[in-house]
Short mmCIF file of C-alpha atoms in Angstrom, two decimals:
data_model
loop_
_atom_site.label_atom_id
_atom_site.label_comp_id
_atom_site.label_asym_id
_atom_site.label_seq_id
_atom_site.Cartn_x
_atom_site.Cartn_y
_atom_site.Cartn_z
CA MET A 25 -2.39 32.56 10.70
CA HIS A 26 -1.58 30.86 7.38
CA ASP A 27 -2.58 32.36 4.07
CA VAL A 28 -4.13 29.08 2.88
CA ILE A 29 -4.76 25.66 4.39
CA VAL A 30 -5.11 22.89 1.82
CA ILE A 31 -7.07 19.84 2.96
CA GLY A 32 -5.94 16.73 1.14
CA ALA A 33 -2.54 15.77 -0.30
CA GLY A 34 -3.70 14.04 -3.45
CA PHE A 35 -2.56 15.50 -6.77
CA THR A 36 -5.19 18.26 -6.47
CA GLY A 37 -3.99 19.44 -3.07
CA LEU A 38 -0.30 19.01 -3.88
CA SER A 39 -0.68 20.96 -7.14
CA ALA A 40 -2.57 23.77 -5.39
CA ALA A 41 0.05 23.96 -2.63
CA ARG A 42 2.88 24.06 -5.15
CA GLU A 43 1.32 26.98 -7.03
CA LEU A 44 0.66 28.91 -3.84
CA THR A 45 4.08 28.40 -2.27
CA ARG A 46 5.77 29.43 -5.51
CA ALA A 47 3.74 32.65 -5.29
CA GLY A 48 5.12 33.28 -1.80
CA LYS A 49 2.00 32.27 0.15
CA ASP A 50 2.18 30.70 3.60
CA VAL A 51 0.55 27.31 3.01
CA LEU A 52 -0.22 24.36 5.26
CA VAL A 53 -1.38 21.00 3.85
CA LEU A 54 -3.35 18.63 6.08
CA GLU A 55 -3.68 15.00 4.98
CA ALA A 56 -5.75 12.32 6.72
CA ARG A 57 -3.68 9.37 5.47
CA ASP A 58 -0.15 8.52 6.52
CA ARG A 59 0.96 9.08 2.92
CA VAL A 60 0.35 11.48 0.04
CA GLY A 61 -1.22 10.76 -3.34
CA GLY A 62 -4.90 10.19 -2.56
CA ARG A 63 -6.19 7.72 -5.16
CA VAL A 64 -2.62 7.33 -6.41
CA GLU A 65 -0.65 5.02 -4.14
CA SER A 66 2.02 2.32 -4.25
CA ARG A 67 2.52 -0.84 -2.26
CA THR A 68 4.97 -3.74 -2.21
CA ASN A 69 3.74 -6.97 -3.78
CA GLY A 70 4.61 -10.48 -2.67
CA LEU A 71 7.80 -10.41 -4.75
CA GLY A 72 9.13 -7.30 -3.01
CA GLU A 73 8.41 -5.05 -6.01
CA ARG A 74 6.99 -1.54 -5.56
CA ILE A 75 3.87 -1.23 -7.72
CA ASP A 76 1.18 1.36 -8.39
CA THR A 77 -2.01 0.13 -6.76
CA GLY A 78 -4.07 3.21 -7.64
CA GLY A 79 -3.85 5.64 -10.54
CA GLU A 80 -1.05 4.62 -12.86
CA PHE A 81 -1.43 5.47 -16.54
CA LEU A 82 -0.86 8.58 -18.63
CA CYS A 83 -0.55 9.53 -22.27
CA GLN A 84 0.96 12.32 -24.34
CA ASP A 85 -2.42 14.09 -24.49
CA MET A 86 -2.26 14.78 -20.74
CA PRO A 87 0.11 17.78 -20.81
CA GLU A 88 0.21 18.73 -17.12
CA LEU A 89 0.96 15.23 -15.87
CA MET A 90 3.44 14.55 -18.66
CA ALA A 91 5.26 17.78 -17.81
CA LEU A 92 5.54 16.80 -14.13
CA VAL A 93 6.90 13.35 -14.92
CA LEU A 94 9.48 14.80 -17.30
CA GLU A 95 10.41 17.59 -14.85
CA PHE A 96 11.24 15.01 -12.20
CA GLY A 97 13.16 12.87 -14.66
CA MET A 98 10.95 9.84 -14.17
CA PRO A 99 11.24 7.17 -16.89
CA LEU A 100 8.21 6.38 -19.03
CA ILE A 101 7.44 2.75 -19.78
CA GLU A 102 5.36 1.93 -22.86
CA PRO A 103 3.42 -1.31 -22.36
CA HIS A 104 3.47 -4.01 -25.00
CA PHE A 105 0.13 -3.97 -26.84
CA SER A 106 1.04 -5.52 -30.19
CA GLY A 107 -0.80 -8.70 -31.07
CA ASP A 108 -4.41 -9.82 -30.90
CA ASP A 109 -6.85 -8.65 -28.26
CA VAL A 110 -9.07 -11.29 -26.69
CA ALA A 111 -12.85 -11.09 -26.29
CA GLN A 112 -14.70 -12.80 -23.47
CA PRO A 113 -16.95 -14.68 -23.88
CA ASN A 114 -15.25 -15.93 -27.05
CA MET A 115 -16.50 -14.67 -30.41
CA THR A 116 -15.21 -14.59 -33.97
CA THR A 117 -12.80 -11.86 -35.05
CA ALA A 118 -15.50 -10.27 -37.21
CA ASP A 119 -18.09 -10.32 -34.42
CA PHE A 120 -15.54 -8.90 -31.97
CA ALA A 121 -14.78 -6.04 -34.37
CA GLU A 122 -18.49 -5.37 -34.84
CA ALA A 123 -19.15 -5.31 -31.09
CA TYR A 124 -16.23 -2.95 -30.49
CA ARG A 125 -17.25 -0.59 -33.32
CA GLY A 126 -20.81 -0.62 -32.01
CA SER A 127 -19.75 0.24 -28.46
CA GLN A 128 -17.66 3.15 -29.74
CA ALA A 129 -20.55 4.37 -31.88
CA LEU A 130 -22.77 4.37 -28.81
CA ARG A 131 -20.18 6.34 -26.85
CA GLU A 132 -19.79 8.91 -29.64
CA ARG A 133 -23.56 9.28 -30.04
CA LEU A 134 -24.03 9.79 -26.32
CA ASP A 135 -21.27 12.42 -26.24
CA ALA A 136 -22.98 14.29 -29.08
CA ILE A 137 -26.25 14.73 -27.14
CA ASP A 138 -27.32 18.28 -26.36
CA ILE A 139 -27.12 18.17 -22.57
CA ASP A 140 -29.46 21.16 -22.31
CA ASP A 141 -32.21 19.17 -24.03
CA ASN A 142 -34.24 17.78 -21.12
CA ALA A 143 -36.18 15.42 -23.36
CA ALA A 144 -32.94 13.79 -24.55
CA THR A 145 -31.11 13.67 -21.23
CA ARG A 146 -33.70 13.17 -18.50
CA ARG A 147 -33.00 9.44 -18.25
CA THR A 148 -30.25 7.14 -17.16
CA VAL A 149 -27.52 5.83 -19.44
CA ALA A 150 -29.10 2.36 -19.18
CA GLU A 151 -32.48 3.70 -20.35
CA TRP A 152 -30.85 5.59 -23.21
CA ALA A 153 -28.76 2.59 -24.36
CA ALA A 154 -31.79 0.29 -24.40
CA GLN A 155 -33.39 2.52 -27.05
CA GLN A 156 -30.40 2.50 -29.41
CA PRO A 157 -30.26 0.36 -32.59
CA GLU A 158 -26.95 -1.43 -31.97
CA SER A 159 -26.71 -5.19 -31.51
CA ALA A 160 -26.93 -6.91 -28.13
CA SER A 161 -23.17 -7.63 -28.29
CA ALA A 162 -22.37 -3.96 -28.95
CA LYS A 163 -24.60 -2.88 -26.07
CA ALA A 164 -22.97 -5.43 -23.77
CA ALA A 165 -19.54 -4.09 -24.74
CA PHE A 166 -20.77 -0.53 -24.12
CA ARG A 167 -22.07 -1.47 -20.68
CA SER A 168 -18.74 -3.08 -19.82
CA LEU A 169 -16.89 0.02 -21.02
CA VAL A 170 -19.06 2.42 -19.00
CA GLN A 171 -19.04 0.38 -15.80
CA GLY A 172 -15.33 -0.35 -16.15
CA LEU A 173 -14.29 3.28 -16.79
CA TRP A 174 -16.75 5.11 -14.54
CA CYS A 175 -17.15 2.33 -11.93
CA HIS A 176 -20.91 2.80 -11.49
CA PRO A 177 -23.92 0.87 -12.75
CA MET A 178 -25.38 2.45 -15.89
CA GLU A 179 -28.75 2.52 -14.14
CA ASP A 180 -27.43 5.19 -11.72
CA ILE A 181 -25.75 7.60 -14.16
CA PRO A 182 -27.74 10.48 -15.74
CA VAL A 183 -27.18 10.77 -19.49
CA TRP A 184 -26.40 14.49 -19.25
CA HIS A 185 -23.70 13.90 -16.63
CA LEU A 186 -21.89 11.11 -18.47
CA ALA A 187 -22.01 13.04 -21.75
CA ASP A 188 -20.63 16.18 -20.13
CA ASN A 189 -17.99 14.20 -18.22
CA ASP A 190 -16.82 12.22 -21.24
CA ARG A 191 -16.52 15.26 -23.50
CA ARG A 192 -13.85 16.63 -21.19
CA ILE A 193 -11.75 13.46 -21.58
CA THR A 194 -10.08 14.65 -24.77
CA ASN A 195 -7.15 12.30 -25.39
CA GLU A 196 -6.81 10.91 -28.90
CA THR A 197 -3.84 8.76 -27.89
CA PHE A 198 -4.62 5.54 -26.00
CA GLU A 199 -4.86 6.53 -22.33
CA LEU A 200 -2.80 3.48 -21.31
CA GLN A 201 0.10 4.68 -23.48
CA TYR A 202 2.58 4.95 -20.60
CA HIS A 203 3.13 4.18 -16.97
CA VAL A 204 5.96 5.51 -14.84
CA GLY A 205 9.06 3.54 -13.99
CA GLY A 206 9.44 3.81 -10.24
CA THR A 207 5.64 4.35 -9.89
CA LEU A 208 3.38 7.33 -10.49
CA HIS A 209 3.06 7.55 -6.72
CA ALA A 210 6.71 8.57 -6.59
CA VAL A 211 5.73 11.74 -8.50
CA ALA A 212 3.34 12.62 -5.66
CA ASP A 213 6.16 11.97 -3.18
CA ARG A 214 8.40 14.37 -5.12
CA LEU A 215 5.73 17.08 -4.99
CA ALA A 216 5.29 16.49 -1.26
CA GLY A 217 9.04 16.70 -0.72
CA GLU A 218 8.98 20.31 -1.92
CA LEU A 219 6.59 21.23 0.91
CA GLY A 220 8.85 20.18 3.79
CA GLY A 221 7.29 21.12 7.13
CA ARG A 222 4.24 22.64 5.43
CA LEU A 223 2.75 19.13 5.12
CA ARG A 224 1.12 17.30 8.04
CA LEU A 225 0.26 13.62 7.50
CA SER A 226 -2.20 11.67 9.69
CA HIS A 227 -4.22 14.84 10.25
CA PRO A 228 -7.84 14.02 9.35
CA VAL A 229 -10.00 17.15 9.37
CA GLU A 230 -13.05 17.03 11.62
CA ARG A 231 -14.55 20.47 11.00
CA ILE A 232 -13.99 23.89 9.49
CA GLU A 233 -15.15 26.98 11.36
CA THR A 234 -15.57 30.31 9.60
CA ASN A 235 -15.07 33.58 11.47
CA GLY A 236 -14.41 37.21 10.69
CA ASP A 237 -10.67 36.59 10.17
CA GLY A 238 -10.97 33.54 7.94
CA VAL A 239 -11.19 29.90 9.01
CA VAL A 240 -10.13 27.60 11.80
CA VAL A 241 -9.56 24.01 10.67
CA HIS A 242 -9.74 21.34 13.36
CA ALA A 243 -7.59 18.31 12.54
CA ALA A 244 -6.15 15.56 14.74
CA GLY A 245 -7.45 17.38 17.80
CA ARG A 246 -5.71 20.68 16.99
CA PRO A 247 -6.89 24.01 15.54
CA PHE A 248 -5.13 25.59 12.54
CA ALA A 249 -6.02 29.11 11.40
CA ALA A 250 -5.89 30.57 7.89
CA ARG A 251 -7.38 33.30 5.77
CA ASN A 252 -8.64 30.75 3.22
CA VAL A 253 -9.02 27.00 2.94
CA ILE A 254 -9.05 24.78 -0.15
CA VAL A 255 -10.91 21.51 0.39
CA ALA A 256 -9.02 19.37 -2.14
CA LEU A 257 -11.12 16.24 -1.68
CA PRO A 258 -13.66 14.33 -3.78
CA PRO A 259 -17.19 15.71 -3.24
CA ASN A 260 -18.32 12.67 -1.25
CA ALA A 261 -15.40 13.08 1.16
CA ALA A 262 -15.75 16.87 1.36
CA ALA A 263 -19.41 16.43 2.37
CA LYS A 264 -18.38 14.43 5.46
CA ILE A 265 -16.46 17.32 7.04
CA GLY A 266 -18.31 19.38 9.65
CA TYR A 267 -18.84 23.05 8.73
CA ARG A 268 -19.66 25.79 11.26
CA PRO A 269 -21.72 27.67 10.41
CA ALA A 270 -23.33 25.21 8.03
CA LEU A 271 -22.57 25.60 4.34
CA PRO A 272 -25.20 27.44 2.28
CA ASP A 273 -27.98 25.03 1.39
CA PRO A 274 -27.28 24.93 -2.38
CA LEU A 275 -23.62 24.05 -1.70
CA ARG A 276 -24.50 21.42 0.89
CA LYS A 277 -26.89 19.81 -1.61
CA ALA A 278 -24.35 20.04 -4.45
CA LEU A 279 -21.81 18.06 -2.40
CA ALA A 280 -24.42 15.45 -1.43
CA VAL A 281 -25.41 14.32 -4.95
CA TRP A 282 -22.16 12.45 -5.67
CA ARG A 283 -21.38 8.78 -5.12
CA SER A 284 -17.93 7.19 -5.12
CA GLY A 285 -17.18 4.49 -7.66
CA SER A 286 -16.32 0.87 -6.91
CA VAL A 287 -13.20 -0.68 -8.41
CA ILE A 288 -10.77 -3.51 -7.71
CA LYS A 289 -7.30 -3.45 -9.24
CA ALA A 290 -5.04 -6.51 -9.36
CA LEU A 291 -1.47 -6.92 -10.59
CA VAL A 292 -0.83 -10.50 -11.74
CA ARG A 293 2.89 -11.27 -12.11
CA TYR A 294 4.19 -14.11 -14.25
CA GLU A 295 7.60 -15.60 -14.89
CA ARG A 296 7.11 -15.25 -18.64
CA ALA A 297 4.79 -13.17 -20.82
CA PHE A 298 3.28 -16.30 -22.37
CA TRP A 299 0.52 -14.31 -24.10
CA ARG A 300 3.15 -12.57 -26.24
CA ASP A 301 4.49 -15.97 -27.31
CA GLN A 302 0.93 -16.69 -28.52
CA GLY A 303 0.76 -13.46 -30.57
CA ARG A 304 -1.63 -11.81 -28.10
CA SER A 305 -1.48 -8.27 -26.76
CA GLY A 306 -2.50 -9.08 -23.19
CA VAL A 307 -5.68 -7.01 -23.60
CA VAL A 308 -8.79 -8.93 -22.60
CA MET A 309 -12.21 -7.28 -22.96
CA TRP A 310 -15.11 -8.91 -21.16
CA ARG A 311 -18.72 -8.27 -22.13
CA ASP A 312 -19.81 -10.65 -19.39
CA PRO A 313 -19.16 -9.93 -16.61
CA ALA A 314 -19.50 -6.23 -17.39
CA GLY A 315 -16.76 -3.93 -16.10
CA LEU A 316 -13.89 -6.44 -16.30
CA PHE A 317 -10.74 -5.59 -18.30
CA ALA A 318 -7.13 -6.80 -18.42
CA CYS A 319 -4.03 -5.44 -20.10
CA ASP A 320 -0.27 -6.00 -20.28
CA THR A 321 1.52 -3.66 -17.86
CA GLY A 322 4.78 -5.54 -17.52
CA THR A 323 8.28 -5.32 -18.91
CA TYR A 324 10.40 -8.08 -20.38
CA ASP A 325 12.07 -8.71 -17.03
CA ARG A 326 8.84 -8.28 -14.99
CA PRO A 327 5.95 -9.73 -17.05
CA ALA A 328 2.56 -8.73 -15.66
CA LEU A 329 -1.11 -8.31 -16.44
CA THR A 330 -3.23 -5.74 -14.64
CA VAL A 331 -6.89 -6.59 -14.14
CA PHE A 332 -9.62 -4.07 -13.33
CA ALA A 333 -13.13 -4.88 -12.08
CA GLY A 334 -15.47 -1.89 -11.92
CA GLY A 335 -18.98 -1.02 -10.81
CA PRO A 336 -21.41 -3.72 -9.62
CA LEU A 337 -18.86 -6.43 -10.42
CA ALA A 338 -16.41 -4.97 -7.88
CA LEU A 339 -19.13 -4.81 -5.24
CA GLY A 340 -20.06 -8.44 -5.86
CA TRP A 341 -16.47 -9.64 -5.81
CA ARG A 342 -15.52 -7.81 -2.62
CA GLU A 343 -17.96 -10.05 -0.75
CA LYS A 344 -15.73 -13.01 -1.68
CA GLY A 345 -12.75 -11.64 0.25
CA GLU A 346 -9.21 -11.37 -1.08
CA ALA A 347 -8.76 -15.12 -1.64
CA GLY A 348 -12.04 -15.31 -3.52
CA ILE A 349 -11.17 -12.31 -5.68
CA ARG A 350 -7.81 -13.85 -6.51
CA ALA A 351 -9.48 -17.11 -7.54
CA GLU A 352 -12.01 -15.26 -9.72
CA ILE A 353 -9.26 -13.34 -11.52
CA VAL A 354 -7.07 -16.37 -12.17
CA ASP A 355 -10.03 -18.44 -13.39
CA ARG A 356 -11.11 -15.67 -15.77
CA LEU A 357 -7.57 -15.33 -17.15
CA ILE A 358 -7.32 -19.09 -17.69
CA ALA A 359 -10.56 -19.03 -19.68
CA ALA A 360 -9.28 -16.12 -21.78
CA LEU A 361 -5.58 -16.93 -22.23
CA GLY A 362 -5.18 -20.63 -21.47
CA GLU A 363 -3.80 -22.81 -18.72
CA LYS A 364 -0.51 -20.92 -18.43
CA ALA A 365 -2.48 -18.05 -16.89
CA GLY A 366 -3.13 -20.33 -13.91
CA SER A 367 0.46 -20.19 -12.61
CA PRO A 368 1.16 -16.60 -11.54
CA LEU A 369 4.12 -15.76 -9.34
CA ASP A 370 2.05 -13.27 -7.39
CA VAL A 371 -1.42 -11.69 -7.41
CA HIS A 372 -1.71 -8.37 -5.58
CA ILE A 373 -5.27 -7.17 -4.89
CA ARG A 374 -6.30 -3.58 -4.11
CA ASP A 375 -10.01 -3.05 -3.42
CA TRP A 376 -10.86 0.65 -3.58
CA SER A 377 -14.57 0.19 -2.90
CA PHE A 378 -15.57 2.07 0.27
CA ASP A 379 -12.03 3.31 0.85
CA ARG A 380 -11.92 4.98 4.27
CA TRP A 381 -10.78 8.40 3.09
CA CYS A 382 -11.78 8.83 -0.57
CA GLY A 383 -14.87 6.60 -0.55
CA GLY A 384 -13.90 4.62 -3.67
CA GLY A 385 -12.42 5.00 -7.14
CA TYR A 386 -11.68 6.03 -9.75
CA SER A 387 -13.80 9.10 -8.96
CA ASP A 388 -17.20 10.29 -7.74
CA LEU A 389 -20.13 10.71 -10.14
CA ILE A 390 -23.39 12.63 -9.86
CA VAL A 391 -26.29 10.22 -9.36
CA ASP A 392 -29.10 12.79 -9.03
CA MET A 393 -30.98 13.49 -12.26
CA ASN A 394 -31.79 17.04 -11.14
CA ALA A 395 -28.32 18.17 -10.02
CA ARG A 396 -27.22 19.84 -13.25
CA ASN A 397 -25.64 22.82 -11.54
CA ALA A 398 -23.79 20.87 -8.83
CA GLU A 399 -20.34 21.35 -10.35
CA ASP A 400 -20.78 25.11 -10.81
CA VAL A 401 -22.01 25.49 -7.22
CA ILE A 402 -19.02 23.56 -5.87
CA ARG A 403 -16.56 25.57 -7.98
CA ALA A 404 -18.02 28.80 -6.58
CA GLY A 405 -17.63 27.49 -3.02
CA ALA A 406 -18.41 29.67 -0.01
CA PRO A 407 -15.35 31.91 0.45
CA PRO A 408 -13.17 31.71 2.46
CA ILE A 409 -13.98 28.00 1.90
CA HIS A 410 -13.02 26.87 -1.60
CA PHE A 411 -13.35 23.43 -3.22
CA ALA A 412 -11.19 21.69 -5.80
CA CYS A 413 -11.10 18.12 -7.11
CA SER A 414 -10.59 16.19 -10.31
CA GLU A 415 -14.35 15.57 -10.57
CA ILE A 416 -15.06 19.25 -11.36
CA SER A 417 -11.99 19.85 -13.53
CA PRO A 418 -12.60 21.42 -16.96
CA SER A 419 -10.38 18.72 -18.46
CA PHE A 420 -9.95 15.02 -17.69
CA PRO A 421 -12.41 14.74 -14.78
CA GLY A 422 -11.64 11.67 -12.68
CA TYR A 423 -8.02 11.48 -13.90
CA VAL A 424 -4.73 12.60 -12.35
CA GLU A 425 -4.46 15.15 -15.16
CA GLY A 426 -7.79 16.62 -14.07
CA ALA A 427 -6.66 16.70 -10.45
CA ILE A 428 -3.58 18.75 -11.35
CA VAL A 429 -5.64 21.20 -13.42
CA ALA A 430 -8.25 21.60 -10.67
CA GLY A 431 -5.61 22.24 -8.01
CA ARG A 432 -3.82 24.85 -10.06
CA LEU A 433 -7.04 26.69 -10.94
CA ALA A 434 -8.04 26.83 -7.26
CA ALA A 435 -4.61 28.18 -6.32
CA ARG A 436 -4.68 30.87 -8.97
CA ARG A 437 -8.00 32.15 -7.64
CA LEU A 438 -6.19 32.76 -4.36
CA GLY A 439 -3.12 34.45 -5.82
CA GLY A 440 -1.08 31.50 -7.01
CA THR A 441 1.32 31.81 -9.94
#
């Protein structure tokens, strides 16, 4: 009989387990994958280099994640962003500046909406944006920003949900300020290393049974008993577990209103950072297709651009297969940065859309206009079953920072430090 079973060894589950074990609790962590990290992972590219293929970036305004990285002595790498950004399709410098300012004005105006005002918020982000006075270029840039960051079509996102979500993303420093030398995934591995035998990989949970003594969690064909369980999974994944008896109807419905995002991430390695030679930053912002973005994530000895395709664009591209996605990315970079972009040393593709265990990336969003209380219902849980995930974090929802905060809060409710 464990004190707490934690389901999921992403940063939420690992953070919860760390808090609880430090408080002297008997904790067991069950993870479906054969690795830890959840939506943070690393793989080896075609050049034999270990790279982050999931969550990667952090900035000084993310205190919990920054503290972990510094505690473990991991080096911080600051990407090279000096030089000119590139707009696609091409436009003059003045028009580019106007489109960018307009997209930011739209974002700030949306965040300022009173989310309790049904008349203002009972519509989708697409419907709201169509009624705003900004130019077509500004609205196209705003659509690309929304679908690139939140990885959903604007037509599916309620205004109240995006406004509430974005207000909790409070960084004033550029969120791509740093990435971790040796990968962010290595931080998750360090957290997991502290757990020792309290972590079981390749243990997907089939069902959770509640009884008078607590819970019995069935995973990998075995039962595990505990007084409490923390389901440290995205809502869409948590909804797929079997619960006996069934969860209370409001909680079941609250878990069902979320949809995982769609995103493809690609690391494009070059022999030389030719864009720097041209006075360019490596940042490319596309208005068409919406949801496409590139930035410089390399070092002087390992020049690289990382390309992200989010929302409907990712869903369309995944139908092309890996070779087709690679061709799309290289062609788009050639159009933006010139012919030298057509000779990469390696292109590593990671398609997160419909991921087996998390459902997609970067996070889940509410797609039901009427589900305003879904987050509160999930936070309350159905003790001894408790829920925690970055999506419902009070700060940085959908980010690793939010995952750490959510895990620690869940642990403290159960006697963590």
